[in-house]
GROMACS .gro file of C-alpha atoms in nm:
model
  437
    1MET     CA    1   1.170  -3.301   1.136
    2SER     CA    2   0.837  -3.290   0.933
    3PRO     CA    3   0.654  -2.949   0.897
    4ARG     CA    4   0.380  -2.872   1.130
    5ARG     CA    5   0.021  -2.920   1.004
    6LYS     CA    6  -0.152  -2.578   1.008
    7ASP     CA    7  -0.419  -2.665   0.745
    8ASN     CA    8  -0.755  -2.697   0.934
    9GLY     CA    9  -0.926  -2.897   0.646
   10HIS     CA   10  -1.294  -2.782   0.608
   11ALA     CA   11  -1.353  -2.616   0.941
   12ALA     CA   12  -1.645  -2.392   1.005
   13ARG     CA   13  -1.584  -2.038   0.865
   14ASP     CA   14  -1.497  -1.780   1.088
   15ARG     CA   15  -1.477  -1.421   1.044
   16ALA     CA   16  -1.147  -1.260   0.992
   17ALA     CA   17  -1.054  -0.984   1.253
   18ILE     CA   18  -0.768  -0.743   1.264
   19VAL     CA   19  -0.597  -0.776   1.575
   20SER     CA   20  -0.339  -0.514   1.557
   21GLY     CA   21  -0.071  -0.323   1.339
   22ARG     CA   22   0.246  -0.155   1.324
   23ARG     CA   23   0.460   0.037   1.073
   24THR     CA   24   0.782   0.206   1.056
   25PRO     CA   25   0.749   0.605   1.024
   26PHE     CA   26   0.732   0.687   0.649
   27ALA     CA   27   1.025   0.871   0.526
   28ARG     CA   28   1.089   1.053   0.181
   29ALA     CA   29   1.274   0.826  -0.062
   30GLY     CA   30   1.672   0.939  -0.056
   31GLY     CA   31   1.641   1.049   0.347
   32GLU     CA   32   1.635   0.871   0.677
   33LEU     CA   33   1.571   0.509   0.598
   34GLU     CA   34   1.778   0.498   0.276
   35SER     CA   35   2.050   0.276   0.415
   36LEU     CA   36   1.792   0.013   0.514
   37ASP     CA   37   1.669  -0.274   0.238
   38VAL     CA   38   1.333  -0.387   0.220
   39LEU     CA   39   1.405  -0.697   0.447
   40GLU     CA   40   1.554  -0.478   0.720
   41LEU     CA   41   1.251  -0.209   0.683
   42ALA     CA   42   0.990  -0.505   0.716
   43ARG     CA   43   1.155  -0.665   1.004
   44GLY     CA   44   1.124  -0.406   1.260
   45PRO     CA   45   0.726  -0.352   1.262
   46ALA     CA   46   0.665  -0.717   1.244
   47VAL     CA   47   0.891  -0.807   1.558
   48GLU     CA   48   0.745  -0.527   1.729
   49LEU     CA   49   0.401  -0.631   1.657
   50LEU     CA   50   0.452  -0.982   1.780
   51ALA     CA   51   0.601  -0.883   2.108
   52GLY     CA   52   0.326  -0.622   2.159
   53LEU     CA   53   0.087  -0.910   2.125
   54ASP     CA   54   0.294  -1.147   2.342
   55LEU     CA   55   0.275  -1.376   2.051
   56ASP     CA   56   0.602  -1.590   1.951
   57GLY     CA   57   0.697  -1.741   1.607
   58SER     CA   58   0.477  -2.032   1.605
   59ASP     CA   59   0.177  -1.826   1.696
   60VAL     CA   60   0.165  -1.712   1.302
   61ASP     CA   61   0.016  -1.962   1.064
   62ALA     CA   62   0.125  -1.795   0.729
   63VAL     CA   63   0.280  -1.452   0.635
   64VAL     CA   64   0.200  -1.261   0.313
   65PHE     CA   65   0.370  -0.942   0.216
   66GLY     CA   66   0.326  -0.713  -0.065
   67ASN     CA   67   0.644  -0.552  -0.236
   68VAL     CA   68   0.653  -0.361  -0.554
   69SER     CA   69   1.030  -0.301  -0.677
   70ARG     CA   70   1.163  -0.641  -0.616
   71PRO     CA   71   1.513  -0.670  -0.491
   72VAL     CA   72   1.688  -0.911  -0.694
   73ARG     CA   73   1.873  -1.091  -0.381
   74TYR     CA   74   1.532  -1.192  -0.248
   75HIS     CA   75   1.321  -1.429  -0.450
   76ASN     CA   76   1.037  -1.435  -0.191
   77LEU     CA   77   1.076  -1.153   0.049
   78ALA     CA   78   0.788  -1.290   0.280
   79ARG     CA   79   0.980  -1.627   0.320
   80GLU     CA   80   1.276  -1.423   0.438
   81LEU     CA   81   1.101  -1.216   0.676
   82VAL     CA   82   0.989  -1.530   0.831
   83PHE     CA   83   1.378  -1.613   0.894
   84ALA     CA   84   1.444  -1.255   1.001
   85ALA     CA   85   1.165  -1.230   1.249
   86ASN     CA   86   1.263  -1.567   1.407
   87LEU     CA   87   0.921  -1.703   1.341
   88ASP     CA   88   0.858  -2.098   1.320
   89ARG     CA   89   1.068  -2.186   1.024
   90SER     CA   90   0.791  -2.449   0.886
   91THR     CA   91   0.572  -2.121   0.850
   92PRO     CA   92   0.442  -2.086   0.472
   93ALA     CA   93   0.519  -1.755   0.340
   94TYR     CA   94   0.470  -1.548  -0.005
   95THR     CA   95   0.528  -1.219  -0.159
   96VAL     CA   96   0.257  -1.049  -0.373
   97SER     CA   97   0.258  -0.773  -0.616
   98LEU     CA   98  -0.028  -0.559  -0.719
   99ALA     CA   99   0.149  -0.211  -0.736
  100CYS     CA  100  -0.006   0.037  -0.493
  101ALA     CA  101  -0.244  -0.203  -0.363
  102SER     CA  102  -0.008  -0.492  -0.291
  103SER     CA  103  -0.071  -0.511   0.098
  104CYS     CA  104  -0.448  -0.500   0.021
  105GLN     CA  105  -0.384  -0.803  -0.162
  106ALA     CA  106  -0.164  -0.933   0.100
  107PHE     CA  107  -0.428  -0.861   0.359
  108THR     CA  108  -0.729  -0.987   0.155
  109ASN     CA  109  -0.528  -1.311   0.066
  110GLY     CA  110  -0.480  -1.340   0.479
  111VAL     CA  111  -0.869  -1.308   0.522
  112ASP     CA  112  -0.925  -1.594   0.258
  113LEU     CA  113  -0.699  -1.823   0.448
  114ILE     CA  114  -0.863  -1.743   0.771
  115GLU     CA  115  -1.213  -1.775   0.655
  116ARG     CA  116  -1.165  -2.104   0.467
  117GLY     CA  117  -1.040  -2.240   0.779
  118TYR     CA  118  -0.679  -2.279   0.650
  119ALA     CA  119  -0.512  -2.046   0.884
  120ARG     CA  120  -0.604  -1.918   1.230
  121SER     CA  121  -0.341  -1.623   1.256
  122VAL     CA  122  -0.167  -1.440   0.945
  123LEU     CA  123   0.099  -1.180   0.931
  124ALA     CA  124   0.022  -0.953   0.640
  125GLY     CA  125   0.179  -0.631   0.540
  126GLY     CA  126   0.399  -0.473   0.272
  127VAL     CA  127   0.711  -0.285   0.256
  128GLU     CA  128   0.896  -0.055  -0.012
  129SER     CA  129   1.251   0.106  -0.018
  130LEU     CA  130   1.204   0.351  -0.314
  131SER     CA  131   1.548   0.473  -0.215
  132ASN     CA  132   1.673   0.120  -0.340
  133VAL     CA  133   1.497   0.009  -0.626
  134PRO     CA  134   1.686  -0.260  -0.823
  135ILE     CA  135   1.872  -0.082  -1.139
  136GLN     CA  136   1.901  -0.279  -1.444
  137TYR     CA  137   2.182  -0.314  -1.719
  138SER     CA  138   2.091  -0.264  -2.050
  139PRO     CA  139   1.975  -0.586  -2.231
  140ARG     CA  140   2.327  -0.618  -2.452
  141LEU     CA  141   2.536  -0.576  -2.143
  142ALA     CA  142   2.307  -0.842  -1.937
  143ARG     CA  143   2.331  -1.074  -2.208
  144THR     CA  144   2.738  -1.021  -2.224
  145LEU     CA  145   2.769  -1.058  -1.863
  146VAL     CA  146   2.596  -1.389  -1.850
  147ARG     CA  147   2.804  -1.505  -2.131
  148ALA     CA  148   3.125  -1.384  -1.958
  149SER     CA  149   3.023  -1.581  -1.647
  150ARG     CA  150   3.004  -1.911  -1.848
  151ALA     CA  151   3.353  -1.868  -2.052
  152LYS     CA  152   3.633  -2.105  -1.933
  153THR     CA  153   3.937  -1.873  -1.943
  154PRO     CA  154   4.033  -1.524  -1.905
  155LEU     CA  155   4.089  -1.462  -2.277
  156ALA     CA  156   3.747  -1.592  -2.354
  157LYS     CA  157   3.587  -1.384  -2.084
  158ALA     CA  158   3.752  -1.091  -2.240
  159GLN     CA  159   3.625  -1.163  -2.590
  160THR     CA  160   3.283  -1.164  -2.489
  161PHE     CA  161   3.282  -0.794  -2.417
  162ALA     CA  162   3.369  -0.707  -2.759
  163THR     CA  163   3.036  -0.642  -2.882
  164VAL     CA  164   2.963  -0.396  -2.602
  165ARG     CA  165   2.926  -0.028  -2.706
  166PRO     CA  166   2.967   0.251  -2.434
  167ALA     CA  167   2.596   0.335  -2.465
  168ASP     CA  168   2.538  -0.037  -2.321
  169LEU     CA  169   2.697   0.081  -2.033
  170ALA     CA  170   2.434   0.332  -1.891
  171PRO     CA  171   2.202   0.188  -1.641
  172VAL     CA  172   1.833   0.160  -1.713
  173ALA     CA  173   1.645   0.294  -1.429
  174PRO     CA  174   1.311   0.203  -1.374
  175ALA     CA  175   1.003   0.397  -1.495
  176ILE     CA  176   0.660   0.431  -1.319
  177LYS     CA  177   0.486   0.405  -1.636
  178GLU     CA  178   0.190   0.206  -1.789
  179THR     CA  179   0.355  -0.063  -2.029
  180SER     CA  180   0.023  -0.041  -2.255
  181THR     CA  181  -0.007   0.314  -2.271
  182GLY     CA  182   0.351   0.482  -2.222
  183LEU     CA  183   0.200   0.704  -1.959
  184SER     CA  184   0.324   0.766  -1.633
  185MET     CA  185   0.105   0.789  -1.321
  186GLY     CA  186   0.147   1.161  -1.296
  187GLU     CA  187   0.041   1.187  -1.645
  188SER     CA  188  -0.252   0.994  -1.604
  189ALA     CA  189  -0.357   1.180  -1.324
  190GLU     CA  190  -0.327   1.513  -1.528
  191LEU     CA  191  -0.602   1.322  -1.767
  192MET     CA  192  -0.830   1.256  -1.503
  193ALA     CA  193  -0.820   1.600  -1.380
  194LYS     CA  194  -0.929   1.751  -1.743
  195VAL     CA  195  -1.189   1.452  -1.776
  196ASN     CA  196  -1.347   1.528  -1.439
  197ASP     CA  197  -1.298   1.917  -1.452
  198ILE     CA  198  -1.087   1.925  -1.127
  199GLY     CA  199  -0.883   2.254  -1.124
  200ARG     CA  200  -0.558   2.348  -0.962
  201ARG     CA  201  -0.714   2.506  -0.657
  202GLU     CA  202  -0.954   2.240  -0.585
  203GLN     CA  203  -0.642   2.000  -0.607
  204ASP     CA  204  -0.415   2.231  -0.379
  205GLU     CA  205  -0.693   2.263  -0.101
  206TYR     CA  206  -0.726   1.878  -0.098
  207ALA     CA  207  -0.353   1.859  -0.032
  208LEU     CA  208  -0.350   2.138   0.208
  209ALA     CA  209  -0.627   1.961   0.402
  210SER     CA  210  -0.427   1.647   0.418
  211HIS     CA  211  -0.120   1.794   0.533
  212GLN     CA  212  -0.332   1.961   0.810
  213ARG     CA  213  -0.518   1.685   0.922
  214ALA     CA  214  -0.195   1.450   0.927
  215ALA     CA  215  -0.037   1.706   1.144
  216ALA     CA  216  -0.308   1.727   1.398
  217GLU     CA  217  -0.344   1.358   1.436
  218SER     CA  218   0.065   1.298   1.489
  219ALA     CA  219   0.048   1.216   1.851
  220SER     CA  220  -0.248   0.961   1.794
  221ARG     CA  221  -0.079   0.787   1.536
  222GLN     CA  222   0.281   0.773   1.725
  223ALA     CA  223   0.182   0.458   1.924
  224GLU     CA  224   0.146   0.266   1.621
  225LEU     CA  225   0.489   0.357   1.487
  226ALA     CA  226   0.789   0.124   1.530
  227PRO     CA  227   1.108   0.309   1.574
  228VAL     CA  228   1.376   0.214   1.290
  229TYR     CA  229   1.709   0.212   1.449
  230LEU     CA  230   2.002   0.298   1.207
  231ASN     CA  231   2.328   0.106   1.207
  232GLY     CA  232   2.219  -0.085   1.453
  233SER     CA  233   2.229   0.175   1.717
  234THR     CA  234   1.967   0.304   1.977
  235ALA     CA  235   2.128   0.635   1.960
  236ARG     CA  236   2.007   0.691   1.599
  237ALA     CA  237   1.648   0.623   1.569
  238VAL     CA  238   1.375   0.750   1.323
  239THR     CA  239   1.072   0.776   1.551
  240ALA     CA  240   0.835   0.967   1.326
  241ASP     CA  241   0.710   1.038   0.982
  242ASN     CA  242   0.912   1.310   0.817
  243GLN     CA  243   0.674   1.442   0.527
  244ILE     CA  244   0.394   1.625   0.685
  245ARG     CA  245   0.420   1.981   0.639
  246SER     CA  246   0.227   2.136   0.901
  247ASP     CA  247   0.354   2.480   0.797
  248THR     CA  248   0.227   2.446   0.440
  249SER     CA  249  -0.028   2.696   0.306
  250LEU     CA  250  -0.234   2.744   0.002
  251GLU     CA  251  -0.020   3.021  -0.136
  252LYS     CA  252   0.292   2.781  -0.100
  253LEU     CA  253   0.097   2.499  -0.264
  254SER     CA  254  -0.045   2.731  -0.570
  255ALA     CA  255   0.355   2.856  -0.645
  256LEU     CA  256   0.474   2.503  -0.728
  257ALA     CA  257   0.492   2.438  -1.057
  258PRO     CA  258   0.309   2.170  -1.273
  259VAL     CA  259   0.536   1.860  -1.324
  260PHE     CA  260   0.363   1.665  -1.562
  261ASP     CA  261   0.216   1.891  -1.806
  262ARG     CA  262   0.439   2.197  -1.778
  263ALA     CA  263   0.230   2.435  -2.022
  264TYR     CA  264  -0.126   2.332  -1.914
  265GLY     CA  265  -0.114   2.111  -1.610
  266THR     CA  266  -0.234   2.123  -1.271
  267VAL     CA  267  -0.070   1.825  -1.100
  268THR     CA  268   0.226   1.933  -0.875
  269ALA     CA  269   0.457   1.788  -0.618
  270GLY     CA  270   0.232   1.925  -0.385
  271ASN     CA  271  -0.086   1.772  -0.468
  272SER     CA  272   0.080   1.443  -0.534
  273SER     CA  273   0.180   1.161  -0.297
  274PRO     CA  274   0.591   1.160  -0.250
  275LEU     CA  275   0.784   0.859  -0.312
  276THR     CA  276   0.850   0.708   0.004
  277ASP     CA  277   1.027   0.448   0.230
  278GLY     CA  278   0.830   0.229   0.488
  279ALA     CA  279   0.680  -0.071   0.594
  280CYS     CA  280   0.376  -0.195   0.775
  281ALA     CA  281   0.248  -0.523   0.937
  282MET     CA  282  -0.056  -0.631   1.076
  283ILE     CA  283  -0.203  -0.938   1.258
  284ALA     CA  284  -0.514  -1.085   1.159
  285MET     CA  285  -0.683  -1.371   1.323
  286SER     CA  286  -1.019  -1.567   1.317
  287GLU     CA  287  -1.242  -1.410   1.553
  288ARG     CA  288  -1.238  -1.739   1.740
  289HIS     CA  289  -0.859  -1.772   1.777
  290ALA     CA  290  -0.846  -1.412   1.900
  291ALA     CA  291  -1.085  -1.517   2.152
  292GLU     CA  292  -0.899  -1.839   2.270
  293ARG     CA  293  -0.554  -1.619   2.308
  294GLY     CA  294  -0.742  -1.350   2.500
  295LEU     CA  295  -0.692  -1.075   2.210
  296GLN     CA  296  -0.926  -0.808   2.135
  297PRO     CA  297  -0.968  -0.754   1.790
  298VAL     CA  298  -1.052  -0.372   1.650
  299ALA     CA  299  -1.235  -0.471   1.345
  300VAL     CA  300  -1.372  -0.755   1.134
  301VAL     CA  301  -1.357  -0.768   0.758
  302ARG     CA  302  -1.718  -0.744   0.640
  303SER     CA  303  -1.632  -0.767   0.271
  304TYR     CA  304  -1.399  -0.674   0.006
  305ALA     CA  305  -1.368  -0.593  -0.388
  306TYR     CA  306  -1.119  -0.569  -0.660
  307ALA     CA  307  -1.214  -0.400  -0.996
  308ALA     CA  308  -1.013  -0.287  -1.317
  309VAL     CA  309  -1.023  -0.018  -1.584
  310ASP     CA  310  -0.875   0.012  -1.922
  311PRO     CA  311  -0.534   0.189  -1.827
  312ALA     CA  312  -0.607   0.404  -2.165
  313GLY     CA  313  -0.877   0.570  -2.003
  314GLN     CA  314  -0.894   0.692  -1.630
  315LEU     CA  315  -0.584   0.494  -1.477
  316LEU     CA  316  -0.661   0.512  -1.131
  317LEU     CA  317  -1.039   0.504  -1.122
  318GLY     CA  318  -1.069   0.143  -1.011
  319PRO     CA  319  -1.205   0.238  -0.648
  320ALA     CA  320  -1.504   0.383  -0.838
  321TYR     CA  321  -1.604   0.046  -0.986
  322ALA     CA  322  -1.499  -0.144  -0.663
  323ILE     CA  323  -1.648   0.053  -0.379
  324PRO     CA  324  -2.000  -0.024  -0.501
  325VAL     CA  325  -1.932  -0.401  -0.529
  326ALA     CA  326  -1.771  -0.409  -0.177
  327LEU     CA  327  -2.063  -0.213  -0.049
  328ASP     CA  328  -2.314  -0.471  -0.200
  329ARG     CA  329  -2.136  -0.749  -0.042
  330ALA     CA  330  -2.148  -0.588   0.293
  331GLY     CA  331  -2.514  -0.514   0.267
  332LEU     CA  332  -2.451  -0.121   0.313
  333LYS     CA  333  -2.503   0.192   0.124
  334LEU     CA  334  -2.253   0.437   0.122
  335GLY     CA  335  -2.448   0.640   0.358
  336ASP     CA  336  -2.392   0.383   0.613
  337VAL     CA  337  -2.033   0.423   0.613
  338ASP     CA  338  -1.897   0.635   0.932
  339VAL     CA  339  -1.539   0.649   0.828
  340ILE     CA  340  -1.377   0.645   0.484
  341GLU     CA  341  -1.000   0.601   0.403
  342MET     CA  342  -0.889   0.655   0.049
  343HIS     CA  343  -0.532   0.611  -0.068
  344GLU     CA  344  -0.412   0.958  -0.195
  345ALA     CA  345  -0.204   0.914  -0.512
  346PHE     CA  346  -0.300   1.235  -0.630
  347ALA     CA  347  -0.532   1.489  -0.532
  348ALA     CA  348  -0.674   1.481  -0.886
  349GLN     CA  349  -0.728   1.092  -0.843
  350VAL     CA  350  -0.925   1.119  -0.506
  351LEU     CA  351  -1.132   1.422  -0.635
  352SER     CA  352  -1.215   1.249  -0.984
  353THR     CA  353  -1.353   0.923  -0.762
  354LEU     CA  354  -1.538   1.120  -0.573
  355ARG     CA  355  -1.698   1.306  -0.864
  356CYS     CA  356  -1.783   0.960  -1.007
  357LEU     CA  357  -1.941   0.838  -0.686
  358GLU     CA  358  -2.194   1.108  -0.682
  359SER     CA  359  -2.261   1.078  -1.054
  360ASP     CA  360  -2.597   0.952  -1.192
  361THR     CA  361  -2.427   0.950  -1.528
  362PHE     CA  362  -2.161   0.729  -1.403
  363ALA     CA  363  -2.370   0.475  -1.211
  364GLU     CA  364  -2.598   0.434  -1.507
  365GLU     CA  365  -2.341   0.423  -1.801
  366GLU     CA  366  -2.044   0.265  -1.631
  367LEU     CA  367  -2.207   0.064  -1.347
  368GLY     CA  368  -2.524  -0.014  -1.485
  369ARG     CA  369  -2.694   0.142  -1.181
  370VAL     CA  370  -3.010   0.356  -1.163
  371SER     CA  371  -2.870   0.632  -0.939
  372GLN     CA  372  -2.530   0.759  -0.801
  373ILE     CA  373  -2.359   0.545  -0.540
  374GLY     CA  374  -2.361   0.850  -0.292
  375VAL     CA  375  -2.198   1.172  -0.198
  376VAL     CA  376  -1.875   1.137   0.051
  377ASP     CA  377  -1.911   1.358   0.348
  378ARG     CA  378  -1.574   1.509   0.357
  379ASP     CA  379  -1.571   1.537   0.758
  380LYS     CA  380  -1.547   1.140   0.709
  381LEU     CA  381  -1.293   1.119   0.458
  382ASN     CA  382  -0.925   1.061   0.552
  383VAL     CA  383  -0.961   1.232   0.890
  384GLY     CA  384  -0.614   1.181   0.974
  385GLY     CA  385  -0.482   1.297   0.658
  386GLY     CA  386  -0.339   1.055   0.375
  387SER     CA  387  -0.072   0.998   0.118
  388ILE     CA  388  -0.022   1.320  -0.010
  389ALA     CA  389   0.114   1.396   0.360
  390LEU     CA  390   0.199   1.092   0.516
  391GLY     CA  391   0.385   0.938   0.199
  392HIS     CA  392   0.335   0.657  -0.034
  393PRO     CA  393   0.564   0.350  -0.008
  394PHE     CA  394   0.404   0.141  -0.264
  395GLY     CA  395   0.406  -0.186  -0.125
  396ALA     CA  396   0.289  -0.069   0.213
  397THR     CA  397   0.014   0.184   0.156
  398GLY     CA  398  -0.273  -0.065   0.172
  399VAL     CA  399  -0.210  -0.188   0.521
  400ARG     CA  400  -0.156   0.160   0.661
  401VAL     CA  401  -0.466   0.279   0.505
  402LEU     CA  402  -0.635  -0.008   0.690
  403MET     CA  403  -0.462   0.054   1.045
  404ASP     CA  404  -0.587   0.435   1.020
  405LEU     CA  405  -0.930   0.324   0.907
  406ALA     CA  406  -0.950   0.054   1.195
  407ARG     CA  407  -0.837   0.335   1.475
  408HIS     CA  408  -1.051   0.625   1.334
  409LEU     CA  409  -1.371   0.370   1.364
  410HIS     CA  410  -1.299   0.339   1.735
  411GLU     CA  411  -1.197   0.715   1.805
  412ARG     CA  412  -1.517   0.827   1.614
  413ASP     CA  413  -1.739   0.545   1.786
  414GLY     CA  414  -1.841   0.438   1.421
  415THR     CA  415  -1.957   0.101   1.328
  416PHE     CA  416  -1.857   0.055   0.962
  417GLY     CA  417  -1.567   0.183   0.749
  418LEU     CA  418  -1.446   0.187   0.396
  419ALA     CA  419  -1.083   0.176   0.236
  420SER     CA  420  -0.991   0.190  -0.096
  421VAL     CA  421  -0.696   0.191  -0.278
  422CYS     CA  422  -0.602   0.268  -0.649
  423ALA     CA  423  -0.316   0.081  -0.846
  424ALA     CA  424  -0.145   0.077  -1.149
  425GLY     CA  425  -0.312  -0.126  -1.433
  426GLY     CA  426  -0.631   0.036  -1.377
  427VAL     CA  427  -0.675  -0.176  -1.055
  428GLY     CA  428  -0.895  -0.068  -0.771
  429CYS     CA  429  -0.931  -0.234  -0.415
  430ALA     CA  430  -1.204  -0.155  -0.176
  431ILE     CA  431  -1.283  -0.311   0.164
  432VAL     CA  432  -1.515  -0.265   0.437
  433LEU     CA  433  -1.447  -0.324   0.802
  434GLU     CA  434  -1.703  -0.315   1.079
  435ARG     CA  435  -1.566  -0.232   1.423
  436VAL     CA  436  -1.545  -0.435   1.712
  437ALA     CA  437  -1.678  -0.282   2.017
   0.00000   0.00000   0.00000
């Protein structure tokens, strides 16, 4: 049987629209979801999303999924999801990795497919299981195991291990560090806090607001959560995010010790996003196709932009460069935006980005503009909390941010929304949405 032709050639352009999204509850790594791998995590929200929209496997023209800590057993996780979610087996699918912006990349790749007329409907999302990161062997042991697998006799296999030393047996755990600088994300956040004069109290106050806002919105967020059933049993299900601290306080946050610079640092576990397991899935369609299927989109994509900075400088400042470009492409100013969702890797990173957006000096020296991009109204920013409270499964966060942005646009009767995500390597992403009434 030949694959179905889904390529619409050079059809007239049609705007890409977000129809709906679902996600798992986000759980602290090593906690409630640790027994599930990335494919099991991704399958749940994908299946529930399609069922909720009354779409079947043949209604998806392409699958693009983000994942950072790649499991060895899945060479192409998105393609495995096609089978696991019972989509049409001829559906093309591919996996992308752009650190914390991976599912942003998955989503905007889907947008491009739709607006080029190459797909009518795309399942985009992301997933991460930081409870189950791949653990590597030492290089010497890895090479030895390869040689042993090729040996013809038991004696030859045994002889290949003669050069292995006890130290070679220690596993090599992955490190969240920049290859080019050797600095961890947290160390880079400390640098940003110092460069931009972001104090400890300001970071803790920001983190407290994230938890308070997330706790206040738990009920309205619940409809988007796809329960995760453990061990195939409906008797054991994870149904809610488990990292929101409704009982935290400024006093509790201020009592935590710095993690990355113990002597002079300001970045703590309390004002940073926690390592998290979780998955998100979203259906994007052309406006025309959504109308044909009788589906009401929640928002259309007005524009997007990616930017990058030198990792040796302010690693997580990419959004400050991407946001002005995305706004220009949308024909908007920052003041035209009604809701802003900004990924909270660290409070220091968010506050540094805000400082730069409101700085004339930054605009002139870094962006070549005559004046600041604008001052962000805090009442419009992360109104339901962010990654500090909700958690941060690397491959999934981008679509979570977009889901929250679309929902808040409707709840606040807004017109335009702005999402941004920083990522390792100095990359930043910004996406502008327009609410569909």
